[in-house]
Short mmCIF file of C-alpha atoms in Angstrom, two decimals:
data_model
loop_
_atom_site.label_atom_id
_atom_site.label_comp_id
_atom_site.label_asym_id
_atom_site.label_seq_id
_atom_site.Cartn_x
_atom_site.Cartn_y
_atom_site.Cartn_z
CA MET C 191 0.33 -75.96 -25.62
CA VAL C 192 0.34 -76.16 -29.37
CA SER C 193 -1.19 -79.30 -30.88
CA GLY C 194 -0.74 -81.06 -27.55
CA GLU C 195 2.96 -80.20 -27.28
CA ALA C 196 4.28 -77.84 -24.61
CA VAL C 197 6.24 -74.91 -26.03
CA MET C 198 7.29 -73.63 -22.62
CA MET C 199 6.41 -74.22 -19.00
CA GLY C 200 5.19 -71.62 -16.52
CA TRP C 201 7.86 -72.56 -13.97
CA GLU C 202 10.44 -71.10 -16.37
CA GLY C 203 9.23 -67.56 -15.53
CA PRO C 204 11.85 -66.74 -12.83
CA LEU C 205 14.60 -68.06 -15.08
CA MET C 206 13.40 -65.87 -17.95
CA GLU C 207 13.26 -62.82 -15.64
CA ARG C 208 16.89 -63.40 -14.61
CA HIS C 209 17.93 -63.82 -18.25
CA ALA C 210 16.19 -60.57 -19.16
CA ALA C 211 18.00 -58.72 -16.37
CA LEU C 212 21.35 -60.01 -17.59
CA LEU C 213 20.60 -59.37 -21.25
CA GLN C 214 19.44 -55.83 -20.63
CA ALA C 215 22.10 -54.84 -18.07
CA ARG C 216 23.54 -52.44 -20.68
CA GLY C 217 20.31 -51.80 -22.59
CA GLY C 218 20.08 -52.02 -26.35
CA ALA C 219 18.12 -54.08 -28.84
CA VAL C 220 17.08 -57.69 -28.35
CA LEU C 221 16.21 -60.52 -30.71
CA ASN C 222 14.17 -63.47 -29.47
CA ILE C 223 13.80 -66.50 -31.69
CA GLY C 224 10.76 -68.44 -30.58
CA PHE C 225 7.94 -66.82 -28.59
CA GLY C 226 6.80 -69.82 -26.54
CA LEU C 227 4.60 -68.40 -23.79
CA GLY C 228 6.22 -64.98 -24.17
CA LEU C 229 7.81 -65.18 -20.72
CA ILE C 230 11.20 -63.82 -21.80
CA ASP C 231 9.51 -61.18 -23.94
CA ALA C 232 7.38 -59.93 -21.06
CA ALA C 233 10.45 -59.86 -18.82
CA LEU C 234 12.49 -57.99 -21.45
CA GLN C 235 9.80 -55.34 -21.84
CA ALA C 236 10.30 -54.36 -18.20
CA TYR C 237 13.69 -52.96 -19.31
CA SER C 238 12.35 -50.99 -22.32
CA PRO C 239 14.80 -52.30 -24.93
CA SER C 240 15.55 -49.90 -27.78
CA LEU C 241 14.13 -52.50 -30.20
CA HIS C 242 12.58 -55.87 -29.41
CA THR C 243 12.31 -58.29 -32.32
CA ILE C 244 10.51 -61.62 -31.99
CA ILE C 245 10.72 -64.27 -34.70
CA GLU C 246 8.20 -67.11 -34.41
CA ALA C 247 7.90 -69.95 -36.92
CA HIS C 248 4.95 -71.93 -35.59
CA PRO C 249 1.70 -70.54 -37.02
CA ASP C 250 -0.37 -71.25 -33.90
CA VAL C 251 2.19 -69.68 -31.56
CA PHE C 252 2.48 -66.68 -33.90
CA LYS C 253 -1.33 -66.24 -33.85
CA HIS C 254 -1.26 -66.51 -30.05
CA ALA C 255 1.41 -63.79 -29.84
CA GLN C 256 -0.63 -61.58 -32.17
CA HIS C 257 -3.77 -62.21 -30.11
CA LYS C 258 -1.84 -61.13 -26.99
CA GLY C 259 -1.00 -57.84 -28.75
CA TRP C 260 2.71 -58.37 -29.31
CA GLY C 261 2.44 -57.27 -32.93
CA THR C 262 1.20 -53.81 -31.95
CA ARG C 263 3.37 -53.00 -28.93
CA PRO C 264 5.60 -49.94 -29.33
CA GLY C 265 9.18 -50.88 -30.15
CA VAL C 266 8.30 -54.54 -30.84
CA GLN C 267 8.58 -56.30 -34.19
CA LEU C 268 6.71 -59.62 -34.33
CA LEU C 269 7.78 -61.54 -37.42
CA HIS C 270 6.50 -64.85 -38.72
CA GLY C 271 8.79 -67.42 -40.27
CA ARG C 272 11.84 -69.55 -39.67
CA TRP C 273 14.76 -67.52 -38.34
CA GLN C 274 16.90 -68.74 -41.22
CA GLU C 275 14.50 -67.04 -43.63
CA VAL C 276 13.69 -63.93 -41.58
CA LEU C 277 17.15 -62.98 -40.31
CA PRO C 278 18.62 -62.09 -43.72
CA ARG C 279 15.73 -59.64 -44.26
CA LEU C 280 16.50 -58.01 -40.89
CA VAL C 281 20.20 -57.69 -41.68
CA ALA C 282 19.36 -56.03 -45.02
CA GLN C 283 17.29 -53.29 -43.30
#
C-alpha cells in the first residue's frame, strides 16, 4: 500500500505469471509502466528478457522498488517519472 491505497493485490500473482509467459514466448525486451508490487517484473525475470525497463511515477513505489534491488539487477532499467516524460528519452537512446 502507498498512502493507504492499494497499488496491486497479491492474488494477481498467477495472472501476472501467465502474462509474463505470453509476453516472453518469443523473448526480447520488455517495458513495464508501473511497478506496483513488482509481481509482473518478478515473473518476467524468470524468462531473462534481453532488456527489462520499468517506469514508475509514484515516489514511494519507486523507493520501494529501489529498496528491493530492482535498480541494480542486471539487464533491468528502473526509471522514475511519468511514462509520458520518460518514454521520449528512451526512444532517443
